[in-house]
Amino acid sequence: QVQLVESGGGAVQAGDSLRLSCAASGRTFSTGTMGWFRQAPGKEREIVAGISWSAGRAYYAESVKGRFTISRDDAKPTVYLQMNSLKPEDTAVYYCAANRAFILYRAWTQWDYWGQGTQVTVSS
């Protein structure tokens, strides 16, 4: 079992920055990949960024590429999402996720563990 706890969400204005953190605990040695998803009301949950824990390969959604950066701390373990140049369309509940598989899946239905979510609201 892996437990995930997110923090760092909040309300900001367009152009501002936020950094989300996700601390993992439990049987983290079984984790192959970690990532961030987001879901706005009435929309599907979509991947924002993901990283293979062992290989360090990262993926970014086209809508956030160049603005968001995913990083990791091997000692904790913890993953971060640095969000710069935020836009109103970034408003959503952001979820940290972990997966036993080494493959970085884009679909949220393929992931094993989820955090509780943290709200990010960007006003124009």
Coordinates of N, CA and C in Angstrom, one line a residue:
Q1 N 0.8 -1.2 0.0 CA 0.0 0.0 0.0 C 0.9 1.2 0.0
V2 N 0.5 2.2 -0.8 CA 1.2 3.5 -0.9 C 0.2 4.6 -0.5
Q3 N 0.6 5.5 0.4 CA -0.3 6.7 0.7 C 0.3 7.9 0.1
L4 N -0.5 8.8 -0.4 CA -0.1 10.0 -1.0 C -0.8 11.2 -0.4
V5 N 0.0 12.2 -0.1 CA -0.6 13.4 0.5 C -0.1 14.7 -0.3
E6 N -1.1 15.4 -0.8 CA -0.8 16.6 -1.6 C -0.8 17.8 -0.7
S7 N -0.1 18.9 -1.1 CA -0.2 20.2 -0.5 C 0.2 21.2 -1.5
G8 N -0.1 22.5 -1.2 CA 0.4 23.6 -2.0 C -0.6 24.3 -2.9
G9 N -1.8 23.8 -2.9 CA -2.9 24.4 -3.7 C -3.3 25.7 -3.1
G10 N -4.1 26.5 -3.9 CA -4.6 27.7 -3.4 C -5.2 28.6 -4.5
A11 N -5.5 29.8 -4.2 CA -6.1 30.7 -5.2 C -5.1 31.8 -5.6
V12 N -4.9 32.0 -6.9 CA -3.9 32.9 -7.4 C -4.5 33.7 -8.6
Q13 N -3.8 34.7 -9.0 CA -4.2 35.4 -10.2 C -3.4 34.9 -11.4
A14 N -3.9 35.1 -12.6 CA -3.3 34.7 -13.8 C -1.9 35.3 -13.9
G15 N -0.9 34.4 -14.3 CA 0.5 34.8 -14.3 C 1.3 34.5 -13.1
D16 N 0.6 34.1 -12.0 CA 1.3 33.8 -10.8 C 1.8 32.3 -10.8
S17 N 2.5 31.9 -9.8 CA 3.1 30.6 -9.7 C 2.6 29.9 -8.4
L18 N 2.6 28.6 -8.5 CA 2.4 27.7 -7.3 C 3.3 26.5 -7.4
R19 N 3.6 25.9 -6.3 CA 4.3 24.6 -6.3 C 3.5 23.6 -5.5
L20 N 3.1 22.5 -6.1 CA 2.4 21.5 -5.4 C 3.4 20.4 -5.0
S21 N 3.2 19.8 -3.8 CA 4.0 18.8 -3.3 C 3.2 17.5 -3.0
C22 N 3.8 16.4 -3.2 CA 3.1 15.1 -3.0 C 4.1 14.2 -2.2
A23 N 3.8 13.9 -1.0 CA 4.7 13.1 -0.1 C 4.1 11.7 -0.2
A24 N 5.0 10.7 -0.5 CA 4.6 9.3 -0.5 C 5.1 8.5 0.7
S25 N 4.3 7.6 1.2 CA 4.7 6.8 2.3 C 4.1 5.4 2.1
G26 N 4.6 4.5 3.0 CA 4.2 3.1 2.8 C 5.2 2.3 2.0
R27 N 4.7 1.4 1.2 CA 5.5 0.6 0.4 C 5.9 1.3 -0.9
T28 N 6.7 2.3 -0.8 CA 7.1 3.1 -1.9 C 8.1 2.4 -2.8
F29 N 8.7 1.4 -2.3 CA 9.7 0.7 -3.2 C 9.0 0.0 -4.3
S30 N 7.7 -0.2 -4.2 CA 6.9 -0.9 -5.3 C 6.4 0.1 -6.3
T31 N 6.7 1.4 -6.2 CA 6.2 2.4 -7.1 C 7.2 2.5 -8.3
G32 N 6.6 2.4 -9.5 CA 7.3 2.6 -10.7 C 7.2 4.0 -11.3
T33 N 6.1 4.6 -11.2 CA 5.9 5.9 -11.8 C 5.0 6.8 -10.8
M34 N 5.2 8.1 -10.9 CA 4.3 9.0 -10.2 C 4.0 10.2 -11.1
G35 N 2.9 10.9 -10.8 CA 2.5 11.9 -11.7 C 1.4 12.8 -11.1
W36 N 1.0 13.8 -11.9 CA -0.1 14.7 -11.5 C -1.2 14.7 -12.5
F37 N -2.4 14.7 -12.1 CA -3.6 14.8 -12.9 C -4.4 16.0 -12.4
R38 N -5.3 16.4 -13.2 CA -6.3 17.5 -12.8 C -7.6 17.2 -13.4
Q39 N -8.6 17.7 -12.7 CA -10.0 17.5 -13.1 C -10.8 18.8 -12.8
A40 N -11.4 19.4 -13.8 CA -12.3 20.5 -13.7 C -13.7 20.0 -13.7
P41 N -14.7 20.7 -13.1 CA -16.1 20.3 -13.1 C -16.6 20.0 -14.5
G42 N -17.2 18.9 -14.7 CA -17.8 18.5 -16.0 C -16.8 18.0 -17.0
K43 N -15.5 17.9 -16.6 CA -14.5 17.4 -17.5 C -13.9 16.1 -17.1
E44 N -13.2 15.4 -18.0 CA -12.5 14.2 -17.7 C -11.2 14.5 -16.9
R45 N -10.8 13.6 -16.1 CA -9.5 13.7 -15.4 C -8.4 13.5 -16.4
E46 N -7.5 14.4 -16.5 CA -6.4 14.4 -17.5 C -5.1 14.5 -16.8
I47 N -4.1 13.9 -17.5 CA -2.7 13.9 -17.0 C -2.1 15.3 -17.3
V48 N -1.4 15.8 -16.3 CA -0.7 17.0 -16.4 C 0.8 16.7 -16.6
A49 N 1.4 15.9 -15.8 CA 2.8 15.5 -15.9 C 3.0 14.2 -15.2
G50 N 4.0 13.5 -15.6 CA 4.4 12.2 -15.0 C 5.8 12.0 -15.1
I51 N 6.3 11.1 -14.2 CA 7.8 10.8 -14.2 C 8.0 9.3 -13.8
S52 N 8.8 8.6 -14.6 CA 9.3 7.3 -14.2 C 10.3 7.4 -13.0
W53 N 10.0 6.8 -11.9 CA 10.8 7.0 -10.7 C 12.3 6.5 -10.9
S54 N 12.4 5.4 -11.5 CA 13.8 4.8 -11.7 C 14.5 5.5 -12.9
A55 N 13.9 5.7 -14.0 CA 14.5 6.2 -15.2 C 14.6 7.7 -15.3
G56 N 13.6 8.4 -14.6 CA 13.6 9.8 -14.6 C 13.0 10.4 -15.9
R57 N 12.3 9.6 -16.7 CA 11.7 10.1 -17.9 C 10.4 10.8 -17.6
A58 N 10.3 12.0 -18.1 CA 9.1 12.9 -17.8 C 8.2 13.1 -19.0
Y59 N 6.9 13.3 -18.7 CA 5.9 13.6 -19.7 C 5.2 14.8 -19.3
Y60 N 4.8 15.7 -20.3 CA 4.0 16.8 -20.0 C 2.9 17.0 -21.0
A61 N 1.7 17.3 -20.5 CA 0.6 17.6 -21.5 C 1.0 18.9 -22.3
E62 N 0.6 18.9 -23.5 CA 0.9 20.0 -24.4 C 0.4 21.4 -23.8
S63 N -0.7 21.3 -23.1 CA -1.2 22.6 -22.6 C -0.4 23.2 -21.5
V64 N 0.5 22.4 -20.8 CA 1.3 22.9 -19.7 C 2.8 22.9 -20.1
K65 N 3.2 22.4 -21.2 CA 4.6 22.3 -21.6 C 5.2 23.7 -21.6
G66 N 6.4 23.8 -21.0 CA 7.1 25.1 -20.9 C 6.7 25.9 -19.8
R67 N 5.6 25.6 -19.1 CA 5.1 26.3 -17.9 C 5.2 25.5 -16.6
F68 N 5.0 24.2 -16.7 CA 5.0 23.4 -15.5 C 6.2 22.5 -15.6
T69 N 6.8 22.2 -14.4 CA 7.9 21.3 -14.3 C 7.7 20.3 -13.1
I70 N 7.8 19.0 -13.5 CA 7.7 17.9 -12.4 C 9.1 17.6 -12.0
S71 N 9.3 17.4 -10.7 CA 10.6 17.0 -10.1 C 10.4 16.0 -9.0
R72 N 11.5 15.5 -8.5 CA 11.4 14.4 -7.5 C 12.5 14.6 -6.4
D73 N 12.3 14.1 -5.2 CA 13.2 14.0 -4.2 C 13.3 12.5 -3.8
D74 N 14.4 11.9 -4.1 CA 14.5 10.4 -3.9 C 14.5 10.0 -2.4
A75 N 15.0 10.9 -1.6 CA 15.1 10.6 -0.2 C 13.8 10.5 0.6
K76 N 12.8 11.2 0.2 CA 11.5 11.3 0.9 C 10.7 10.0 0.9
P77 N 10.2 9.6 -0.3 CA 10.2 10.2 -1.6 C 9.1 11.2 -1.8
T78 N 9.3 12.2 -2.6 CA 8.4 13.3 -2.8 C 8.4 13.7 -4.3
V79 N 7.3 14.1 -4.8 CA 7.3 14.7 -6.2 C 6.7 16.1 -6.1
Y80 N 7.1 16.9 -6.9 CA 6.7 18.3 -7.0 C 6.1 18.7 -8.3
L81 N 5.3 19.6 -8.4 CA 4.8 20.2 -9.6 C 4.9 21.7 -9.5
Q82 N 6.0 22.3 -10.2 CA 6.1 23.8 -10.2 C 5.3 24.3 -11.3
M83 N 4.4 25.2 -11.0 CA 3.4 25.7 -12.0 C 3.7 27.2 -12.1
N84 N 4.2 27.6 -13.3 CA 4.4 29.0 -13.6 C 3.4 29.5 -14.6
S85 N 3.3 30.8 -14.7 CA 2.5 31.5 -15.7 C 1.1 30.9 -15.8
L86 N 0.5 30.8 -14.6 CA -0.8 30.1 -14.5 C -1.9 30.9 -15.3
K87 N -2.8 30.1 -15.8 CA -3.9 30.6 -16.6 C -5.2 30.2 -16.0
P88 N -6.3 31.0 -16.2 CA -7.6 30.5 -15.7 C -8.0 29.1 -16.1
E89 N -7.6 28.7 -17.2 CA -8.0 27.3 -17.7 C -7.2 26.2 -16.9
D90 N -6.2 26.6 -16.1 CA -5.6 25.7 -15.2 C -6.4 25.4 -13.9
T91 N -7.4 26.1 -13.7 CA -8.3 25.9 -12.5 C -8.8 24.5 -12.5
A92 N -8.6 23.7 -11.5 CA -9.0 22.4 -11.3 C -8.6 21.8 -10.0
V93 N -9.1 20.6 -9.7 CA -8.6 19.9 -8.5 C -7.4 19.1 -9.1
Y94 N -6.3 19.2 -8.4 CA -5.0 18.5 -8.8 C -4.8 17.3 -7.9
Y95 N -4.6 16.2 -8.6 CA -4.4 14.9 -7.9 C -3.0 14.4 -8.1
C96 N -2.3 13.9 -7.0 CA -1.1 13.2 -7.1 C -1.4 11.7 -7.3
A97 N -0.7 11.0 -8.2 CA -0.9 9.6 -8.4 C 0.4 8.8 -8.5
A98 N 0.3 7.6 -8.2 CA 1.4 6.6 -8.2 C 0.9 5.3 -8.9
N99 N 1.9 4.6 -9.5 CA 1.5 3.4 -10.2 C 2.6 2.4 -10.0
R100 N 2.3 1.1 -9.9 CA 3.3 0.1 -9.7 C 4.0 -0.2 -11.1
A101 N 3.3 0.1 -12.2 CA 3.9 -0.1 -13.5 C 5.0 0.8 -13.8
F102 N 6.0 0.4 -14.6 CA 7.1 1.2 -15.0 C 6.7 2.1 -16.2
I103 N 5.6 1.7 -16.9 CA 5.2 2.4 -18.1 C 4.4 3.7 -17.6
L104 N 4.6 4.8 -18.1 CA 4.0 6.0 -17.8 C 2.7 6.2 -18.6
Y105 N 1.6 5.7 -18.0 CA 0.3 5.8 -18.7 C -0.3 7.2 -18.7
R106 N -0.9 7.5 -19.8 CA -1.6 8.8 -19.9 C -3.0 8.8 -19.3
A107 N -3.7 7.6 -19.3 CA -5.0 7.5 -18.9 C -5.1 7.3 -17.3
W108 N -5.9 8.0 -16.7 CA -6.0 8.0 -15.2 C -6.5 6.6 -14.7
T109 N -7.2 5.9 -15.5 CA -7.8 4.6 -15.1 C -6.7 3.6 -15.0
Q110 N -5.5 3.8 -15.4 CA -4.4 2.8 -15.4 C -3.5 3.0 -14.1
W111 N -3.8 4.0 -13.3 CA -3.0 4.3 -12.1 C -3.6 3.7 -10.8
D112 N -2.7 3.2 -9.9 CA -3.1 2.4 -8.8 C -3.4 3.2 -7.5
Y113 N -2.7 4.3 -7.2 CA -2.8 5.0 -6.0 C -3.1 6.5 -6.3
W114 N -3.9 7.1 -5.4 CA -4.3 8.5 -5.6 C -4.3 9.3 -4.2
G115 N -3.9 10.5 -4.3 CA -4.1 11.4 -3.2 C -5.5 12.0 -3.1
Q116 N -5.7 12.8 -2.1 CA -7.1 13.3 -1.9 C -7.4 14.5 -2.8
G117 N -6.4 15.1 -3.4 CA -6.6 16.2 -4.3 C -6.5 17.6 -3.6
T118 N -6.0 18.5 -4.3 CA -5.9 19.9 -3.8 C -6.4 20.9 -4.9
Q119 N -7.1 21.9 -4.4 CA -7.8 22.8 -5.3 C -6.8 23.9 -5.8
V120 N -6.8 24.1 -7.1 CA -6.0 25.3 -7.6 C -7.0 26.1 -8.4
T121 N -7.1 27.4 -8.0 CA -8.0 28.3 -8.6 C -7.2 29.5 -9.2
V122 N -7.4 29.8 -10.5 CA -6.6 30.9 -11.1 C -7.7 31.9 -11.6
S123 N -7.6 33.1 -11.2 CA -8.5 34.2 -11.6 C -7.9 35.1 -12.6
S124 N -8.7 35.6 -13.5 CA -8.1 36.5 -14.6 C -8.2 37.9 -14.1

